[in-house]
Coordinates of C-alpha atoms in Angstrom, one line a residue:
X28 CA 0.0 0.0 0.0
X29 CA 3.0 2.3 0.0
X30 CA 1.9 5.2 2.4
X31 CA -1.7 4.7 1.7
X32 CA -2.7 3.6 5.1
X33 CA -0.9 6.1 6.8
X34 CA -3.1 7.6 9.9
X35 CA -5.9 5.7 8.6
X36 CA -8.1 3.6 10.2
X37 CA -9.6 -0.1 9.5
X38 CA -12.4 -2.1 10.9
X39 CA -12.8 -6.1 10.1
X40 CA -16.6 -7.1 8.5
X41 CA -18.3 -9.2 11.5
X42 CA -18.0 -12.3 9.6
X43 CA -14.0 -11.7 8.7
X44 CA -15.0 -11.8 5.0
X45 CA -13.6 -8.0 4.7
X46 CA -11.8 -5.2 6.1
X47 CA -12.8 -1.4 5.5
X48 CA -10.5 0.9 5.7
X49 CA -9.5 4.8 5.0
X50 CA -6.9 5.0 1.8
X51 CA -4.7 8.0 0.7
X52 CA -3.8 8.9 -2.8
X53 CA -1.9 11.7 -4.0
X54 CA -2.0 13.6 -7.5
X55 CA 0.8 14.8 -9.1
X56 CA 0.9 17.8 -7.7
X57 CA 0.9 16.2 -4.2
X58 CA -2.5 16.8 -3.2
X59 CA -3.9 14.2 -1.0
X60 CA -7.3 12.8 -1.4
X61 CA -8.8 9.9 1.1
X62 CA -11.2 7.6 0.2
X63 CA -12.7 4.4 2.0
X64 CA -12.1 1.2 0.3
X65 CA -13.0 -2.7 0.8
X66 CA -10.7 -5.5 1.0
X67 CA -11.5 -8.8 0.4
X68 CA -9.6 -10.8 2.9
X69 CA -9.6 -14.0 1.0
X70 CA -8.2 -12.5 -2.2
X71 CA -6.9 -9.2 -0.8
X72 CA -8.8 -7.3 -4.0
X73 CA -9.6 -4.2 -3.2
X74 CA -12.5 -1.4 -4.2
X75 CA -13.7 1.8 -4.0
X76 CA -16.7 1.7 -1.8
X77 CA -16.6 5.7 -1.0
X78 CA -14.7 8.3 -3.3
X79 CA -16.2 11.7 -4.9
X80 CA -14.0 14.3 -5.7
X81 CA -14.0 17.3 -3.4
X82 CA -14.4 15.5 -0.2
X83 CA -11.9 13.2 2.1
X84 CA -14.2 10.0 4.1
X85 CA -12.4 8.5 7.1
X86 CA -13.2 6.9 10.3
X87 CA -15.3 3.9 9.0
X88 CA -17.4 2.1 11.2
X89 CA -19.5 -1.3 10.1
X90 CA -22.8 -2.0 11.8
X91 CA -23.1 -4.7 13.7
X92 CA -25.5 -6.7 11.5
X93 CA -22.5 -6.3 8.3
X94 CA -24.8 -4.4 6.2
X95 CA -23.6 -0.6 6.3
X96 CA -20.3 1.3 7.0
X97 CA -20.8 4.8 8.5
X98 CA -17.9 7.2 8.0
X99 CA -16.9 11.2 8.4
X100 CA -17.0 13.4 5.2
X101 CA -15.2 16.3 5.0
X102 CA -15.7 18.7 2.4
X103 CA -12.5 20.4 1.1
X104 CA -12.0 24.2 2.0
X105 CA -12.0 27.1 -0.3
X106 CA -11.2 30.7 -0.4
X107 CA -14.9 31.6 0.2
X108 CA -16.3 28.7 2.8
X109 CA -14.5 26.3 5.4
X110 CA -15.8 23.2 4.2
X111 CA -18.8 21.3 6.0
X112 CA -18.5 18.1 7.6
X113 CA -21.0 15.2 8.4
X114 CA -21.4 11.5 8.8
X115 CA -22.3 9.5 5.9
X116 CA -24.0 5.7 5.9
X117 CA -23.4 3.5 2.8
X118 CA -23.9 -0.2 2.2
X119 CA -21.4 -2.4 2.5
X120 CA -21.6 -3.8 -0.9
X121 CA -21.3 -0.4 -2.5
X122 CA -25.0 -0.7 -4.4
X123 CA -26.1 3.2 -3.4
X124 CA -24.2 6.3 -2.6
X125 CA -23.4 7.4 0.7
X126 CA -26.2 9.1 2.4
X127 CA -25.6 12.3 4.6
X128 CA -27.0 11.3 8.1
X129 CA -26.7 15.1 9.7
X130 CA -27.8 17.5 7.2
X131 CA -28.6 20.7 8.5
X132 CA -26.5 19.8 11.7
X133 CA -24.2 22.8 12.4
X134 CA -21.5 20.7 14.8
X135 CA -18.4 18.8 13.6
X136 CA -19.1 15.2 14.3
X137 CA -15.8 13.4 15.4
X138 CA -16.2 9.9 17.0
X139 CA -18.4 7.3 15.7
X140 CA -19.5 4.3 17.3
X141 CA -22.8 1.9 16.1
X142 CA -26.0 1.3 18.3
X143 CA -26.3 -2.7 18.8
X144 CA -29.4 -2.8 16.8
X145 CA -27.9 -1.5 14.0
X146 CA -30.8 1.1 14.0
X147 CA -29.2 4.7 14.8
X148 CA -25.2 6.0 15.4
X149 CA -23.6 7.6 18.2
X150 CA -21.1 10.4 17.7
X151 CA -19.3 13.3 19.6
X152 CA -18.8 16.5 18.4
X153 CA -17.9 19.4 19.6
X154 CA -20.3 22.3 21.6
X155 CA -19.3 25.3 23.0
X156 CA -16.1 24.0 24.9
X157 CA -17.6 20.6 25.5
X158 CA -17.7 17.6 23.8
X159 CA -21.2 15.9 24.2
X160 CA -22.4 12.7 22.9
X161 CA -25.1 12.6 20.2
X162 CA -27.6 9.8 18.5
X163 CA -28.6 9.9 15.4
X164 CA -31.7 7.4 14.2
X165 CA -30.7 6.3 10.7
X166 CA -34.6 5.9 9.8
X167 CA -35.9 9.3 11.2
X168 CA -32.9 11.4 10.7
X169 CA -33.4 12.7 14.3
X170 CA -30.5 13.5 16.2
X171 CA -30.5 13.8 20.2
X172 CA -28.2 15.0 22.6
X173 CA -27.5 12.6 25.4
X174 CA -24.6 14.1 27.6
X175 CA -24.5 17.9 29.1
X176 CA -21.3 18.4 30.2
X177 CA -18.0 17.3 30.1
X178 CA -16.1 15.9 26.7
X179 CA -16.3 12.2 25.7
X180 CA -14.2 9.8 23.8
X181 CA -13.4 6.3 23.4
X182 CA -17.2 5.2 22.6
X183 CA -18.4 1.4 23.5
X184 CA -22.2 1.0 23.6
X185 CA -22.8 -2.2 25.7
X186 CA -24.5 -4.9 23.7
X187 CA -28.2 -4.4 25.0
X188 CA -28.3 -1.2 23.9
X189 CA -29.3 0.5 26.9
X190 CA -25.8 2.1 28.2
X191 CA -22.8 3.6 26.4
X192 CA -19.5 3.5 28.2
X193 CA -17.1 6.4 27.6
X194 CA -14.2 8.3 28.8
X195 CA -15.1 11.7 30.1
X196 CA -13.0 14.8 30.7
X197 CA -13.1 18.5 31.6
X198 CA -11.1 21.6 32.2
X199 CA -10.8 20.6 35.6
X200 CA -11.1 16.6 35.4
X201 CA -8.7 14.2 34.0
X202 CA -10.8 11.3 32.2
X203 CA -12.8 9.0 34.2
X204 CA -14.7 5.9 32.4
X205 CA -18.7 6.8 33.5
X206 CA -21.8 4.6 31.9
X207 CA -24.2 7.0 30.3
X208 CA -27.9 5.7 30.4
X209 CA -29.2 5.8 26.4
X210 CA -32.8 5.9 27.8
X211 CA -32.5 9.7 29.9
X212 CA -30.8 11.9 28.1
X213 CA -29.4 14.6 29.6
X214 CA -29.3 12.7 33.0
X215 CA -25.8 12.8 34.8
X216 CA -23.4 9.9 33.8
X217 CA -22.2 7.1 36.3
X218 CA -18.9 7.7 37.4
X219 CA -17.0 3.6 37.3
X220 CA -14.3 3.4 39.6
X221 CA -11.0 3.9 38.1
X222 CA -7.4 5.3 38.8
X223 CA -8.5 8.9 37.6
X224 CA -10.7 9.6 41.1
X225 CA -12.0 13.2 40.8
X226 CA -9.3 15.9 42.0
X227 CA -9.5 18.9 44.2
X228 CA -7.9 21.7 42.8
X229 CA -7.8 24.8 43.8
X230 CA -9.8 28.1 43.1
X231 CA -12.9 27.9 40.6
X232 CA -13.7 27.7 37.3
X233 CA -16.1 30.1 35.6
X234 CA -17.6 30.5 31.7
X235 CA -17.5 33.8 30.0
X236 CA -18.8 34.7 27.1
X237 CA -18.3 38.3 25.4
X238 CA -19.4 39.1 21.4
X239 CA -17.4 40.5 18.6
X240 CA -18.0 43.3 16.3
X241 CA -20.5 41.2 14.2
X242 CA -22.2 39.6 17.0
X243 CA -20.7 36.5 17.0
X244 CA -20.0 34.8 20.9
X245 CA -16.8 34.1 21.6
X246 CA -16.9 32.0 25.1
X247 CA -13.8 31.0 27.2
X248 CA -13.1 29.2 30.8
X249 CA -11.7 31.3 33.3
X250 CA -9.9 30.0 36.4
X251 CA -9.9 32.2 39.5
X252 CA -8.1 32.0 42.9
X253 CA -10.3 31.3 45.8
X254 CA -11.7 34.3 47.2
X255 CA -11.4 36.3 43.9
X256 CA -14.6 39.1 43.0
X257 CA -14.8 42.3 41.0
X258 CA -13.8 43.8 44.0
X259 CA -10.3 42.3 45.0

């Protein structure tokens, strides 16, 4: 493969018949392109399953049942627009194009990780200095928020559907492994026991927000000695 796997990612089909993985070509001018492609593991032939000029896929992730590979599309930049990014679902044996599962959804999805059923996606994505963790039904479209704060990675949905485990961190907490109940969202994660126990530190921490010229908010944390007030 040369360097075509480099920083890429693979996953193995459920039954072992195939791997799906991110690949990287390069024009001759030197501009990189990535696209996901299938590997038979019997043979080692490989395809296209996800390619369209314009746009680099990574990150795929094959449902449980073997049917459909979910991936991250992101849209080249230009001069004008910073380009959009979203998840995409496609079958497995490449019969349809991929289908944008976030349209309209004005976050950068990051993380990917299937529901057991095979029925809907999980994802993080970054919010406002936080890093929650959405679903999004693959039938409806509909995408809930299930975490309020704190930032999440290393997804792993338990296999009956009804808990996803994660690693959780904030300004002021390393990351601790919690269980986050699918069924309340917005509810408070468990904390699991772990090396990471939550820290005291000293002072507090405080969110501030202030607007630019053209309205926009542009929010930051900031950490204060105990005591501290407008006054001292």
């Amino acid at each position: 493969p040369g360097r075509a796997l480099d920083e890429n990612t693979f996953e193995v089909a459920p039954d072992g018949s195939r791997v799906v993985t991110g690949w990287s070509l390069w024009d001759e001018a030197g501009n990189q392109r990535d696209e996901i492609d299938v590997i038979d593991t019997a043979t080692g032939q490989r395809r296209s399953l996800l390619a369209v000029p314009g746009f680099d896929f990574a990150d795929p992730r094959i449902s449980p049942d073997g049917r459909l590979v979910a991936c991250r599309r992101s849209e080249h930049d230009s001069y004008e627009l910073p380009g959009d990014v979203t998840l995409v679902v496609v079958p497995l044996d490449g019969e349809a194009a991929g289908r944008d599962l976030l349209g309209g959804f004005d976050r950068r999805p990051q993380e990917i990780a299937w529901a057991p059923d095979s029925g809907s996606v999980y994802f993080t994505a970054d919010d406002r200095g936080r890093r929650p963790v959405y679903r999004v039904d693959l039938e409806s479209g509909e995408v809930a928020r299930l975490t309020g704060e704190g930032a999440y990675e290393s997804l792993c949905p338990a296999p009956d559907g009804r808990h996803v485990y994660a690693l959780r961190s904030a300004v002021d907490q390393p990351p601790t492994p919690v269980r986050i109940d699918t069924a309340a969202p917005g509810s408070e994660p468990a904390r699991l026991a772990s090396p990471g126990a939550p820290l005291e530190l000293p002072g507090r921490l405080e969110e501030m927000e202030a607007q630019a010229s053209d309205g926009t908010p542009v929010r930051a944390w900031l950490v204060l000695p105990d005591g501290a007030s407008e006054a001292s």
